[in-house]
Structures are given as C-alpha cells and as structure tokens.
Short mmCIF file of C-alpha atoms and ligand atoms in Angstrom, two decimals:
data_model
loop_
_atom_site.label_atom_id
_atom_site.label_comp_id
_atom_site.label_asym_id
_atom_site.label_seq_id
_atom_site.Cartn_x
_atom_site.Cartn_y
_atom_site.Cartn_z
CA MET Q 1 -17.89 7.28 -64.68
CA ALA Q 2 -18.89 6.93 -61.03
CA ARG Q 3 -16.20 7.53 -58.44
CA ARG Q 4 -14.79 4.35 -56.94
CA PHE Q 5 -14.20 3.61 -53.28
CA HIS Q 6 -12.22 0.98 -51.48
CA ILE Q 7 -12.30 0.16 -47.75
CA ARG Q 8 -9.40 -1.31 -45.74
CA THR Q 9 -10.65 -2.99 -42.60
CA TYR Q 10 -8.70 -3.85 -39.47
CA GLY Q 11 -9.93 -5.38 -36.23
CA CYS Q 12 -12.89 -7.32 -34.96
CA GLN Q 13 -16.07 -8.59 -36.59
CA MET Q 14 -17.83 -5.42 -35.49
CA ASN Q 15 -15.42 -3.49 -37.70
CA VAL Q 16 -15.87 -5.93 -40.57
CA HIS Q 17 -19.60 -5.41 -40.28
CA ASP Q 18 -19.24 -1.62 -40.03
CA SER Q 19 -17.31 -1.75 -43.31
CA GLN Q 20 -20.18 -3.72 -44.85
CA LYS Q 21 -22.62 -1.05 -43.67
CA LEU Q 22 -20.35 1.63 -45.09
CA THR Q 23 -20.13 -0.17 -48.42
CA SER Q 24 -23.91 -0.24 -48.63
CA LEU Q 25 -24.16 3.48 -47.71
CA LEU Q 26 -21.61 4.53 -50.32
CA LEU Q 27 -23.28 2.42 -53.01
CA HIS Q 28 -26.62 4.03 -52.14
CA ALA Q 29 -24.87 7.41 -52.56
CA GLY Q 30 -23.97 6.49 -56.15
CA LEU Q 31 -20.33 5.48 -55.76
CA GLU Q 32 -18.97 2.20 -57.09
CA GLU Q 33 -16.95 -0.34 -55.16
CA GLY Q 34 -13.43 -0.88 -56.49
CA PRO Q 35 -11.37 -4.02 -55.98
CA ASP Q 36 -8.24 -2.33 -54.57
CA ASP Q 37 -6.46 0.91 -53.68
CA GLU Q 38 -5.04 1.32 -57.16
CA THR Q 39 -8.38 1.78 -58.90
CA ALA Q 40 -9.95 3.76 -56.06
CA ASP Q 41 -10.67 7.49 -55.90
CA VAL Q 42 -11.88 7.29 -52.31
CA LEU Q 43 -10.01 5.20 -49.76
CA VAL Q 44 -11.46 4.57 -46.32
CA ILE Q 45 -9.46 2.97 -43.50
CA ASN Q 46 -11.52 1.37 -40.76
CA THR Q 47 -9.17 1.21 -37.78
CA CYS Q 48 -8.73 -0.82 -34.61
CA SER Q 49 -7.09 0.23 -31.33
CA ILE Q 50 -7.63 -2.81 -29.13
CA ARG Q 51 -3.85 -3.28 -28.81
CA GLU Q 52 -1.02 -0.87 -29.54
CA LYS Q 53 0.14 -2.84 -32.56
CA ALA Q 54 -3.24 -2.47 -34.26
CA GLU Q 55 -3.22 1.27 -33.66
CA ASN Q 56 0.28 1.74 -35.05
CA ARG Q 57 -0.81 0.20 -38.29
CA LEU Q 58 -2.90 3.27 -39.08
CA TYR Q 59 0.07 5.57 -38.73
CA SER Q 60 2.27 3.50 -41.01
CA ASP Q 61 -0.60 3.19 -43.52
CA LEU Q 62 -1.18 6.91 -43.54
CA GLY Q 63 2.51 7.64 -44.04
CA GLU Q 64 2.57 5.42 -47.10
CA LEU Q 65 -0.63 6.83 -48.54
CA ARG Q 66 0.86 10.25 -49.19
CA ALA Q 67 2.20 8.91 -52.50
CA TRP Q 68 -1.14 7.23 -53.29
CA LYS Q 69 -2.94 10.53 -52.90
CA GLN Q 70 -0.48 12.49 -55.01
CA ALA Q 71 -0.56 9.92 -57.82
CA ARG Q 72 -3.94 11.14 -59.04
CA PRO Q 73 -5.68 14.48 -58.49
CA GLY Q 74 -8.99 14.40 -56.63
CA ARG Q 75 -8.23 11.36 -54.51
CA VAL Q 76 -9.78 11.32 -51.04
CA ILE Q 77 -8.70 9.53 -47.83
CA GLY Q 78 -10.96 8.97 -44.82
CA VAL Q 79 -10.26 7.28 -41.49
CA GLY Q 80 -12.91 5.74 -39.24
CA GLY Q 81 -13.28 3.20 -36.44
CA CYS Q 82 -11.78 3.02 -32.97
CA VAL Q 83 -8.57 5.04 -33.48
CA ALA Q 84 -10.59 7.73 -35.22
CA GLN Q 85 -13.05 7.85 -32.31
CA GLN Q 86 -10.19 8.27 -29.86
CA GLU Q 87 -7.94 10.62 -31.76
CA GLY Q 88 -10.39 12.65 -33.88
CA ASP Q 89 -8.92 16.00 -34.89
CA THR Q 90 -5.42 14.99 -33.82
CA VAL Q 91 -5.06 12.57 -36.74
CA LEU Q 92 -6.42 15.20 -39.11
CA ARG Q 93 -3.88 17.76 -37.88
CA ARG Q 94 -1.00 15.32 -37.96
CA PHE Q 95 -1.61 14.08 -41.52
CA GLY Q 96 -2.16 16.95 -43.96
CA HIS Q 97 -3.18 14.61 -46.78
CA LEU Q 98 -6.03 13.08 -44.76
CA ASP Q 99 -9.46 14.45 -45.78
CA PHE Q 100 -11.89 13.25 -43.15
CA VAL Q 101 -12.23 11.35 -39.90
CA PHE Q 102 -15.40 9.70 -38.60
CA GLY Q 103 -16.09 8.03 -35.26
CA THR Q 104 -17.80 4.74 -34.53
CA HIS Q 105 -21.20 6.42 -34.12
CA ASN Q 106 -21.02 8.44 -37.33
CA LEU Q 107 -21.07 5.91 -40.16
CA ARG Q 108 -24.15 7.54 -41.62
CA LEU Q 109 -22.29 10.79 -42.19
CA VAL Q 110 -19.65 9.25 -44.44
CA PRO Q 111 -21.33 9.88 -47.84
CA ALA Q 112 -21.66 13.58 -46.90
CA LEU Q 113 -18.04 13.68 -45.66
CA VAL Q 114 -16.85 12.22 -48.98
CA ALA Q 115 -18.85 14.85 -50.90
CA ALA Q 116 -17.47 17.65 -48.71
CA ALA Q 117 -13.92 16.32 -49.15
CA GLU Q 118 -14.38 16.37 -52.92
CA GLY Q 119 -15.25 20.06 -52.51
CA GLY Q 120 -11.98 20.59 -50.66
CA GLU Q 121 -13.30 20.53 -47.09
CA ARG Q 122 -11.47 18.66 -44.31
CA SER Q 123 -13.46 17.56 -41.28
CA ALA Q 124 -13.62 15.25 -38.25
CA ARG Q 125 -16.95 13.98 -36.90
CA THR Q 126 -16.55 11.91 -33.78
CA GLU Q 127 -19.40 12.99 -31.54
CA GLU Q 128 -20.90 10.20 -29.45
CA SER Q 129 -24.56 9.58 -30.04
CA ARG Q 130 -26.80 7.88 -27.52
CA SER Q 131 -29.70 7.54 -29.88
CA LEU Q 132 -31.01 4.52 -31.72
CA GLU Q 133 -30.77 6.40 -35.02
CA ARG Q 134 -27.48 4.74 -35.85
CA PHE Q 135 -29.36 1.45 -36.37
CA ASP Q 136 -31.56 3.03 -39.05
CA LEU Q 137 -29.60 2.18 -42.12
CA PRO Q 138 -30.87 1.60 -45.63
CA ARG Q 139 -31.34 -2.00 -46.74
CA ARG Q 140 -28.16 -3.72 -47.89
CA HIS Q 141 -27.47 -2.42 -51.40
CA PRO Q 142 -27.94 -5.14 -54.04
CA ASP Q 143 -24.43 -4.51 -55.43
CA ALA Q 144 -22.82 -5.03 -52.02
CA GLY Q 145 -21.19 -8.37 -52.69
CA SER Q 146 -20.51 -10.72 -49.81
CA ASP Q 147 -17.17 -12.35 -49.04
CA THR Q 148 -19.17 -15.11 -47.43
CA PRO Q 149 -22.30 -15.90 -49.44
CA GLY Q 150 -25.12 -17.31 -47.37
CA ARG Q 151 -23.78 -15.71 -44.17
CA ALA Q 152 -24.50 -12.34 -42.59
CA PHE Q 153 -23.99 -10.35 -39.41
CA VAL Q 154 -26.79 -8.54 -37.61
CA THR Q 155 -25.97 -5.90 -34.98
CA VAL Q 156 -28.13 -6.31 -31.87
CA MET Q 157 -26.32 -3.99 -29.46
CA GLU Q 158 -23.34 -1.67 -29.46
CA GLY Q 159 -21.01 -0.22 -26.90
CA CYS Q 160 -19.86 -1.55 -23.56
CA ASP Q 161 -20.44 -0.49 -19.94
CA MET Q 162 -18.17 -3.08 -18.35
CA PHE Q 163 -14.91 -1.09 -18.21
CA CYS Q 164 -12.56 -4.03 -17.83
CA SER Q 165 -9.23 -2.69 -16.57
CA PHE Q 166 -7.31 -3.37 -19.79
CA CYS Q 167 -9.88 -2.51 -22.42
CA ILE Q 168 -10.32 0.58 -24.55
CA VAL Q 169 -13.65 -0.47 -26.08
CA PRO Q 170 -15.88 1.46 -23.64
CA THR Q 171 -14.02 4.60 -24.78
CA THR Q 172 -14.03 3.90 -28.50
CA ARG Q 173 -17.51 2.40 -28.78
CA GLY Q 174 -19.31 4.37 -26.10
CA ARG Q 175 -22.17 3.35 -23.84
CA GLU Q 176 -24.18 0.17 -24.23
CA ILE Q 177 -27.23 0.55 -26.40
CA SER Q 178 -29.60 -2.22 -27.51
CA ARG Q 179 -31.52 -2.15 -30.72
CA PRO Q 180 -35.29 -2.77 -30.63
CA ALA Q 181 -36.13 -6.41 -31.41
CA ALA Q 182 -38.55 -5.50 -34.22
CA GLY Q 183 -35.76 -3.98 -36.32
CA ILE Q 184 -33.46 -6.93 -35.65
CA LEU Q 185 -36.14 -9.44 -36.66
CA GLU Q 186 -37.06 -7.49 -39.76
CA GLU Q 187 -33.43 -7.29 -40.89
CA ALA Q 188 -32.91 -10.99 -40.15
CA ARG Q 189 -36.03 -12.02 -42.10
CA ALA Q 190 -35.02 -9.87 -45.08
CA LEU Q 191 -31.55 -11.43 -45.10
CA VAL Q 192 -32.95 -14.97 -44.98
CA GLU Q 193 -35.44 -14.06 -47.70
CA ALA Q 194 -32.47 -12.92 -49.82
CA GLY Q 195 -30.73 -16.29 -49.44
CA VAL Q 196 -28.80 -15.99 -46.17
CA THR Q 197 -28.97 -19.18 -44.06
CA GLU Q 198 -26.46 -18.40 -41.31
CA LEU Q 199 -26.80 -15.37 -39.06
CA THR Q 200 -24.29 -14.12 -36.49
CA LEU Q 201 -25.61 -11.63 -33.97
CA LEU Q 202 -23.05 -8.99 -33.08
CA GLY Q 203 -22.44 -6.86 -30.04
CA GLN Q 204 -19.45 -5.87 -27.89
CA THR Q 205 -21.13 -7.77 -25.03
CA VAL Q 206 -23.81 -9.36 -27.15
CA ASN Q 207 -25.57 -11.30 -24.40
CA ALA Q 208 -25.93 -8.12 -22.34
CA TYR Q 209 -28.54 -7.28 -24.97
CA GLY Q 210 -31.52 -5.51 -23.37
CA ARG Q 211 -30.19 -5.88 -19.82
CA HIS Q 212 -30.50 -2.21 -18.91
CA ASP Q 213 -34.12 -2.24 -20.08
CA VAL Q 214 -34.87 -5.39 -18.05
CA ARG Q 215 -33.28 -3.85 -14.96
CA ARG Q 216 -35.21 -0.61 -15.31
CA GLY Q 217 -38.46 -2.43 -16.12
CA ARG Q 218 -38.72 -0.69 -19.46
CA THR Q 219 -38.31 -3.62 -21.83
CA ALA Q 220 -41.73 -2.99 -23.40
CA ALA Q 221 -41.09 0.72 -23.91
CA ALA Q 222 -37.65 0.08 -25.40
CA GLY Q 223 -38.88 -2.76 -27.59
CA THR Q 224 -36.08 -5.07 -26.47
CA LEU Q 225 -36.30 -8.62 -25.09
CA PRO Q 226 -34.18 -10.73 -22.80
CA PHE Q 227 -31.37 -12.10 -25.02
CA ALA Q 228 -32.53 -15.74 -24.83
CA GLU Q 229 -36.00 -14.68 -26.04
CA LEU Q 230 -34.49 -12.77 -28.93
CA LEU Q 231 -32.66 -15.96 -29.91
CA ARG Q 232 -35.93 -17.91 -29.70
CA GLU Q 233 -37.65 -15.47 -32.06
CA LEU Q 234 -34.80 -15.60 -34.54
CA ASP Q 235 -34.57 -19.38 -34.38
CA ARG Q 236 -38.12 -19.59 -35.77
CA ILE Q 237 -37.39 -17.76 -39.03
CA PRO Q 238 -38.23 -20.21 -41.82
CA GLY Q 239 -35.18 -20.96 -43.97
CA LEU Q 240 -32.60 -20.13 -41.28
CA ARG Q 241 -30.17 -22.99 -40.70
CA ARG Q 242 -27.54 -21.59 -38.38
CA LEU Q 243 -27.66 -18.98 -35.62
CA ARG Q 244 -24.57 -17.72 -33.77
CA TYR Q 245 -23.63 -14.75 -31.60
CA THR Q 246 -20.39 -13.02 -30.63
CA SER Q 247 -18.87 -11.90 -28.28
CA PRO Q 248 -20.66 -12.71 -25.04
CA HIS Q 249 -19.51 -11.84 -21.52
CA PRO Q 250 -19.45 -14.77 -19.05
CA ILE Q 251 -21.58 -13.00 -16.44
CA PHE Q 252 -24.56 -12.70 -18.77
CA PHE Q 253 -25.02 -16.45 -19.27
CA ASP Q 254 -28.24 -16.73 -17.30
CA ASP Q 255 -30.12 -20.02 -17.03
CA GLU Q 256 -32.46 -19.06 -19.89
CA LEU Q 257 -29.54 -18.57 -22.25
CA VAL Q 258 -28.00 -21.86 -21.17
CA ARG Q 259 -31.36 -23.58 -21.70
CA ALA Q 260 -31.67 -22.02 -25.16
CA HIS Q 261 -28.50 -23.85 -26.13
CA GLY Q 262 -30.20 -27.13 -25.33
CA GLU Q 263 -33.46 -26.28 -27.04
CA LEU Q 264 -33.05 -24.09 -30.09
CA GLU Q 265 -32.77 -26.10 -33.25
CA HIS Q 266 -30.56 -23.72 -35.20
CA LEU Q 267 -28.42 -22.29 -32.43
CA CYS Q 268 -24.94 -23.63 -33.15
CA PRO Q 269 -23.02 -25.74 -30.61
CA HIS Q 270 -20.22 -23.20 -30.24
CA VAL Q 271 -19.76 -20.46 -27.68
CA HIS Q 272 -16.83 -18.06 -27.68
CA LEU Q 273 -16.45 -17.43 -23.95
CA PRO Q 274 -13.71 -14.86 -23.23
CA ALA Q 275 -12.09 -15.91 -19.93
CA GLN Q 276 -9.09 -13.48 -20.00
CA SER Q 277 -7.43 -15.15 -16.98
CA GLY Q 278 -7.80 -18.16 -14.69
CA SER Q 279 -6.58 -16.41 -11.55
CA ASP Q 280 -9.19 -14.93 -9.22
CA ARG Q 281 -6.75 -12.22 -8.16
CA VAL Q 282 -6.14 -11.14 -11.74
CA LEU Q 283 -9.82 -11.48 -12.69
CA GLU Q 284 -10.64 -9.11 -9.87
CA ARG Q 285 -8.03 -6.60 -10.98
CA MET Q 286 -9.37 -6.94 -14.49
CA ARG Q 287 -12.85 -6.13 -13.11
CA ARG Q 288 -14.27 -9.16 -14.86
CA ARG Q 289 -16.84 -9.79 -12.09
CA TYR Q 290 -16.53 -13.60 -12.02
CA THR Q 291 -14.21 -16.14 -10.46
CA ALA Q 292 -12.57 -19.05 -12.23
CA ALA Q 293 -14.95 -21.41 -10.38
CA GLN Q 294 -17.98 -19.48 -11.66
CA LEU Q 295 -16.70 -19.62 -15.21
CA ILE Q 296 -16.10 -23.35 -14.91
CA GLU Q 297 -19.64 -23.80 -13.58
CA ARG Q 298 -21.20 -21.89 -16.52
CA ALA Q 299 -19.09 -23.85 -18.99
CA ALA Q 300 -20.30 -27.10 -17.42
CA ALA Q 301 -23.91 -25.90 -17.50
CA LEU Q 302 -23.61 -25.12 -21.22
CA ARG Q 303 -22.15 -28.56 -21.88
CA ARG Q 304 -24.91 -30.26 -19.90
CA ALA Q 305 -27.45 -28.40 -22.03
CA ARG Q 306 -25.63 -29.25 -25.25
CA PRO Q 307 -23.06 -32.04 -24.97
CA ASP Q 308 -21.45 -31.47 -28.39
CA LEU Q 309 -20.85 -27.77 -27.59
CA VAL Q 310 -17.38 -26.37 -28.26
CA LEU Q 311 -15.98 -23.56 -26.12
CA THR Q 312 -13.30 -21.16 -27.36
CA THR Q 313 -11.85 -18.20 -25.50
CA ASP Q 314 -9.73 -15.05 -25.32
CA LEU Q 315 -6.85 -14.87 -22.83
CA ILE Q 316 -4.43 -12.14 -21.79
CA VAL Q 317 -1.01 -12.83 -20.30
CA GLY Q 318 1.10 -10.25 -18.51
CA HIS Q 319 -1.68 -8.07 -17.09
CA PRO Q 320 -0.13 -5.81 -14.39
CA GLY Q 321 0.30 -7.79 -11.18
CA GLU Q 322 0.19 -11.23 -12.84
CA SER Q 323 2.53 -13.55 -10.93
CA ASP Q 324 3.84 -16.97 -11.97
CA ALA Q 325 1.18 -18.54 -9.77
CA ASP Q 326 -1.55 -16.47 -11.47
CA PHE Q 327 -0.32 -17.58 -14.85
CA GLU Q 328 -0.33 -21.22 -13.72
CA ALA Q 329 -3.97 -20.72 -12.73
CA THR Q 330 -4.71 -19.64 -16.30
CA LEU Q 331 -3.12 -22.83 -17.64
CA ARG Q 332 -5.25 -24.84 -15.20
CA LEU Q 333 -8.41 -23.10 -16.33
CA VAL Q 334 -7.64 -23.81 -19.98
CA ARG Q 335 -7.23 -27.50 -19.14
CA GLU Q 336 -10.22 -27.69 -16.87
CA VAL Q 337 -12.69 -26.04 -19.24
CA GLY Q 338 -11.11 -27.85 -22.16
CA PHE Q 339 -11.19 -24.87 -24.51
CA VAL Q 340 -10.95 -26.07 -28.08
CA ASP Q 341 -9.29 -22.89 -29.28
CA ALA Q 342 -8.06 -19.60 -27.86
CA TYR Q 343 -6.96 -16.19 -29.01
CA SER Q 344 -4.23 -15.30 -26.58
CA PHE Q 345 -2.57 -11.92 -26.29
CA LYS Q 346 0.19 -10.19 -24.44
CA TYR Q 347 -1.23 -7.37 -22.36
CA SER Q 348 -0.86 -4.05 -24.16
CA PRO Q 349 -1.38 -0.83 -22.13
CA ARG Q 350 -4.12 1.34 -23.61
CA PRO Q 351 -4.37 5.07 -22.86
CA GLY Q 352 -7.01 6.05 -20.33
CA THR Q 353 -7.67 2.51 -19.05
CA ALA Q 354 -7.31 1.55 -15.39
CA ALA Q 355 -4.58 -1.03 -15.96
CA ALA Q 356 -2.41 1.48 -17.82
CA GLU Q 357 -2.08 3.38 -14.52
CA ALA Q 358 -0.49 0.41 -12.72
CA ALA Q 359 2.66 1.07 -10.71
CA PRO Q 360 5.88 0.35 -12.63
CA ASP Q 361 6.86 -2.49 -10.26
CA GLU Q 362 3.62 -4.29 -11.12
CA ARG Q 363 4.36 -4.43 -14.82
CA VAL Q 364 5.29 -7.79 -16.26
CA GLU Q 365 8.55 -7.78 -18.21
CA PRO Q 366 7.92 -8.18 -21.96
CA ALA Q 367 10.27 -11.19 -22.14
CA LEU Q 368 8.38 -12.92 -19.33
CA ALA Q 369 5.01 -12.15 -20.93
CA GLN Q 370 6.33 -13.59 -24.20
CA GLU Q 371 7.44 -16.76 -22.43
CA ARG Q 372 4.01 -17.13 -20.82
CA LEU Q 373 2.29 -16.55 -24.14
CA GLU Q 374 4.33 -19.29 -25.77
CA ARG Q 375 3.58 -21.78 -22.99
CA LEU Q 376 -0.10 -20.98 -23.15
CA GLN Q 377 -0.18 -21.34 -26.92
CA ALA Q 378 1.67 -24.65 -26.79
CA LEU Q 379 -0.91 -26.01 -24.34
CA GLN Q 380 -3.75 -24.73 -26.49
CA ARG Q 381 -2.27 -26.28 -29.64
CA ASP Q 382 -2.22 -29.67 -27.95
CA GLN Q 383 -5.82 -29.27 -26.82
CA THR Q 384 -7.02 -28.17 -30.24
CA LEU Q 385 -5.37 -31.15 -31.88
CA ALA Q 386 -6.76 -33.55 -29.28
CA TYR Q 387 -10.26 -32.24 -29.93
CA HIS Q 388 -9.78 -32.48 -33.69
CA ARG Q 389 -8.64 -36.09 -33.29
CA SER Q 390 -11.75 -36.89 -31.26
CA ARG Q 391 -13.84 -35.87 -34.25
CA VAL Q 392 -12.31 -38.34 -36.71
CA GLY Q 393 -14.93 -40.81 -37.88
CA GLN Q 394 -17.84 -38.48 -37.10
CA LYS Q 395 -20.24 -37.15 -39.69
CA THR Q 396 -20.93 -33.42 -39.86
CA THR Q 397 -22.36 -30.72 -42.09
CA LEU Q 398 -20.30 -27.87 -43.35
CA HIS Q 399 -21.27 -24.52 -44.70
CA LEU Q 400 -19.02 -23.90 -47.64
CA GLU Q 401 -16.89 -20.73 -47.57
CA GLY Q 402 -14.86 -21.19 -50.77
CA GLU Q 403 -11.46 -22.37 -51.89
CA SER Q 404 -9.21 -23.79 -49.23
CA ARG Q 405 -5.63 -22.65 -48.70
CA ARG Q 406 -4.77 -26.20 -49.72
CA PRO Q 407 -4.79 -26.24 -53.52
CA GLY Q 408 -7.72 -28.01 -55.11
CA GLN Q 409 -9.68 -28.25 -51.86
CA VAL Q 410 -12.74 -26.40 -50.62
CA ARG Q 411 -13.20 -25.16 -47.10
CA GLY Q 412 -16.18 -24.65 -44.84
CA ARG Q 413 -17.23 -24.51 -41.21
CA ASP Q 414 -19.01 -27.17 -39.22
CA PRO Q 415 -21.68 -26.25 -36.63
CA GLN Q 416 -18.90 -26.02 -34.00
CA HIS Q 417 -17.23 -23.37 -36.21
CA ARG Q 418 -14.21 -25.56 -36.91
CA VAL Q 419 -12.63 -25.23 -40.35
CA VAL Q 420 -13.11 -28.34 -42.46
CA ASN Q 421 -11.24 -28.85 -45.74
CA VAL Q 422 -12.62 -31.23 -48.33
CA ALA Q 423 -10.39 -32.74 -50.98
CA ASP Q 424 -12.88 -34.56 -53.16
CA ALA Q 425 -15.55 -31.88 -53.66
CA PRO Q 426 -16.93 -31.55 -57.18
CA GLY Q 427 -15.97 -28.36 -59.01
CA ARG Q 428 -19.51 -27.14 -59.37
CA LEU Q 429 -20.05 -26.44 -55.68
CA GLN Q 430 -20.34 -22.82 -54.61
CA ALA Q 431 -19.79 -20.91 -51.40
CA GLY Q 432 -22.99 -20.84 -49.36
CA GLU Q 433 -23.93 -24.46 -49.99
CA TYR Q 434 -23.95 -27.16 -47.33
CA LEU Q 435 -21.98 -30.39 -47.59
CA GLU Q 436 -22.36 -33.58 -45.62
CA VAL Q 437 -18.94 -34.97 -44.78
CA GLU Q 438 -17.24 -37.55 -42.67
CA ILE Q 439 -14.18 -36.35 -40.77
CA VAL Q 440 -11.25 -38.46 -41.93
CA GLU Q 441 -8.23 -36.60 -40.58
CA ALA Q 442 -7.26 -34.09 -37.91
CA THR Q 443 -4.60 -31.39 -38.27
CA PRO Q 444 -3.61 -28.72 -35.70
CA HIS Q 445 -5.63 -26.02 -37.47
CA SER Q 446 -8.43 -27.81 -39.23
CA LEU Q 447 -10.30 -31.00 -39.96
CA ILE Q 448 -10.25 -32.91 -43.23
CA GLY Q 449 -13.58 -34.24 -44.45
CA ALA Q 450 -14.63 -36.68 -47.16
CA LEU Q 451 -17.79 -35.90 -49.02
CA ILE Q 452 -21.00 -37.76 -48.34
CA GLY Q 453 -23.44 -35.42 -50.10
CA ALA Q 454 -24.36 -31.83 -50.84
CA THR Q 455 -27.60 -30.01 -50.17
CA PRO Q 456 -28.56 -26.74 -51.82
CA GLY Q 457 -29.26 -25.18 -48.45
CA GLY Q 458 -27.08 -22.10 -48.83
CA VAL Q 459 -29.04 -20.58 -51.65
CA ARG Q 460 -32.81 -20.42 -52.04
CA PRO Q 461 -33.83 -23.35 -54.26
CA ASP Q 462 -35.64 -21.05 -56.72
CA ARG Q 463 -32.40 -19.12 -57.21
CA LEU Q 464 -30.35 -22.16 -58.08
CA ASP Q 465 -29.41 -21.98 -61.70
CA ARG Q 466 -27.57 -25.20 -61.69
CA THR Q 467 -28.14 -28.79 -60.69
CA LEU Q 468 -26.12 -29.94 -57.79
CA GLN Q 469 -24.27 -33.15 -58.00
CA ILE Q 470 -25.01 -35.39 -55.05
CA LEU Q 471 -22.08 -37.73 -54.90
CA PRO Q 472 -22.02 -41.03 -53.07
CA ALA Q 473 -19.42 -41.31 -50.32
CA SER Q 474 -16.09 -42.11 -51.89
N1 5AD K 1 -4.13 -5.96 -24.26
C1 5AD K 1 -4.17 -7.23 -24.71
N2 5AD K 1 -5.31 -7.83 -25.12
C2 5AD K 1 -6.44 -7.13 -25.06
N3 5AD K 1 -7.71 -7.45 -25.38
C3 5AD K 1 -8.50 -6.38 -25.14
N4 5AD K 1 -7.76 -5.36 -24.67
C4 5AD K 1 -6.47 -5.80 -24.60
C5 5AD K 1 -5.26 -5.21 -24.18
N5 5AD K 1 -5.21 -3.97 -23.72
C6 5AD K 1 -8.10 -8.78 -25.84
C7 5AD K 1 -9.11 -9.42 -24.91
C8 5AD K 1 -10.40 -9.32 -25.67
C9 5AD K 1 -9.91 -9.42 -27.09
C10 5AD K 1 -10.88 -8.93 -28.11
O1 5AD K 1 -8.74 -8.65 -27.10
O2 5AD K 1 -8.74 -10.78 -24.72
O3 5AD K 1 -11.33 -10.33 -25.34
FE1 SF4 K 2 -13.73 -4.65 -23.29
FE2 SF4 K 2 -14.56 -5.85 -21.04
FE3 SF4 K 2 -16.31 -4.50 -22.61
FE4 SF4 K 2 -15.29 -6.84 -23.48
S1 SF4 K 2 -16.61 -6.54 -21.66
S2 SF4 K 2 -15.50 -4.93 -24.67
S3 SF4 K 2 -13.20 -6.75 -22.64
S4 SF4 K 2 -14.59 -3.62 -21.47
#
C-alpha cells in the first residue's frame, strides 16, 4: 500500500496554497493523501511566524508529536513554511524526532526529503532562491481534492521588499519576484477548463506584481505586465465568473488598477486594503509610505470606480510609540473609510524587525494594547452590522461553499466576499454552484439569503451529472 501523508497548515492564504502545491507534488511522487494524522505515515506541518502566538504553536505541536512518531515505526515528520525558513537547523537540532525542515523556497524538494527521511537521513533545506524555477510546478494532480470546489488560487508573485517595521515576511519569504504572465495565464486557463470559475491571485504584495520590471524597463524581457493589465487578460478567460486578488499594498493602487475595478466584468467588488494604522506618525514609523489622507483618497477613488465595492482591512494596535491620540486616529480612519470588516491584531515583536528594536519606554503596555484592541473591534462590529443591514432587500449571487455552521443551511460568498447563509436551499445543491438570493436578514457575522434560483455556473455544464432544481422564490 502507498504511504500516506497528511499536511497541517497554519497561517495565511499563501500557506494554504503552498500546502495545496505540496499535496500535488506528493501525489505525483506516488504517495496518497490521508484524512488525518492517525492514518498518516508522513506528517508535514506548514508553519506561520507572523505573530509570536502562531510561531509557538509549532513548538507545542512538535512536543506532542513525539508520541505520534513512536506509535508506529517508519513514521516521518517534516516542518516547512515561515518558522522553518527562519529557524532551519535549529528546529532540527532541538527536536530529535523531527526528520526534515524545508524553507518557503524549497517546496519542490519535499518529495526527495521524504524519501531521504525514509532512508534514515535528517536534513534542513532553507536556502533562498532568486530564480523563477519555484513557479515551475507540475499540473495540479487529479487526486488533489479541493476544500472549495470551483475556486482556486494562482500565485502571481512571491516575497516582499517593503520591510514594514513590524513584519517578518521579508525575512521568511525573501525578495519580491514576479512570475511571467504566460505561466499565470496558462495555469488560470487550465483551472477554468477543469471547472474552476473563481480565481484568487496571490502575492505578499500582490499589486506590486511586475513593478521592478516596469521600473527597470525590462517588462518585455521578464514577461511580466503591469498588474492592471494582467487582470485584464485574466478577466477575458471564457468561463471565468469571479476574479479576486490578495493582499495588495495601498501604495500600488495606481489609476489603472482603480479603473480596472470600474471596467472589468469579473473583477469582484471587494478589496482587502491593509491600513495598519490611521495615525501619520505611526504609519511613518511603520514605514508604510502613505498617509491616512492618501489612503482615504485611494479608497474614495475605488468607490467612485465601483460604487458597490466593499473595503476590508488589517489593523495593528500597540505598535511601539503609539499614543492614545494615535489610536484615536485609527478609530477615525476606520469610520471615515467605512471598512466593512477588519482583522485587528495586537502588535507582536518579531525577531530581526525594526520595531522589535524600539526603546523599552516606547513599548505599549499589553493591558493598554488589549483595551485598544477591544475598542477597535467593538467599533468594527457595529460597522459590519450596519453594512449587513444596508444589504437587506437586495438581490445577490452567491458562490456556494458547502454546509453552513447553522444546521440545515448552506453557505456561500457574495461578490463582496460576505458570507451568506441560505435556509431554504434544496438538498441537491453542491459546493461550486451559484445561487441567486435575496438578502432577508443581517447578523453581525453574515447575511441570510432566501433562494431565488440556482445556476450551474460552478461546474462545467458537460460535467453535471444531475439536473439542478430551479426553485421559484419562496
Ligand atoms: N504584530 C501584529 N500584527 C502583525 N501583522 C504582521 N506582522 C505583525 C506583527 N508583528 C499583521 C498585519 C498584516 C497581517 C497579515 O498581520 O496587520 O497585514
Ligand atoms: Fe509585511 Fe509590509 Fe511586506 Fe505586507 S508589505 S508583507 S506588512 S513587510
């Protein structure tokens, strides 16, 4: 019987997508995917180090896995992702039962590392590569199931050259590198051909795509395009219904990208626009390279281009040097832009970053940071609910994801990426299909929709082995 692997994934969508790439690579190498740790012979942990809490998870996981490894001879444990990139050999030395470590640029080596581990070899491969080779991966293996049928990620760039004061990503993901457009378009077309209708372009600063090539006048040689043009090309793929990208940086919203939001048929009316702070002083210390006024102007430009556009954001409270007045400026920004949702975090010092070097008297007390976080989240909750309420009575289309947390209901996402639960959906619907609904209720976390109709848009019509019920509005 083939050896079975299982992957535990922590962190951002980039990590989720890396795990998907890894799954495909291991399947191509002849292993089988197992449903859980229990049945697995090979366990891979894909780690995150964006905040200290995420990093600590690896160490507690590894402690517990000693027993897992001993329970059956021949079991193998590998660790990859951002902590692995940072710590490399150190993790291998610290945990004797760990077999291999691979960095964020070394996914392609994993099948060989597994084989070597099965032969008793322990190794760490975390060298940074500046080449485009890492984008040359085999086609998605046919057995690689999707958690979200009809949806797929496509990597367009990796790495980050921004070096924000608080952020470890430039260390763990290395320098910015953009993938040639031809490979992106080919992968996107193949995915759509295979039944995918919603694509999300991925990159640490996704809209910085190709910028170094544009600046150096070598776009043609590198095969990249300005980001807005890449979106235009992708938008034309027949069969594609939704196009998204994440995460952009506010300074790379040029006028062409803003215009694309008004013009491209399939580009969704949602932008995740990480603001981090609303105080110009703090933004400068964070090295974000924009002011609150500039962010507000770009947000307004996006809304002018696309009036139904929803903006969501990331915010940090308690960055070194953040005063009460700075925090108040963040609250004002949240109100002024009218963010519909926010991920907000307490600042967490990361080794080797500029902010971690701040003088002790500039640190914000944890209790104060907690208080600020709670105030910010309370404001955001009110804003989210107000937006949800404004949607009641409107019609929308949702892309079905599967069962809802509410028993008996299905859940999907509307074009604005809001979660919509539907109570009266017929049992025969499957994830990947599109439903027409009317929003009938707003809750703090989601919308409730009533069915108007279903279209078999999530799956190619020739692959539909069932007849869809089109129900009249109830
Ligand atoms: N502390 C707290 N939050 C952080 N983020 C990144 N680094 C840190 C840190 N050191 C947040 C930012 C970023 C999101 C992915 O995580 O808001 O946009
Ligand atoms: Fe981190 Fe800033 Fe790069 Fe985003 S742009 S990944 S916050 S360094």
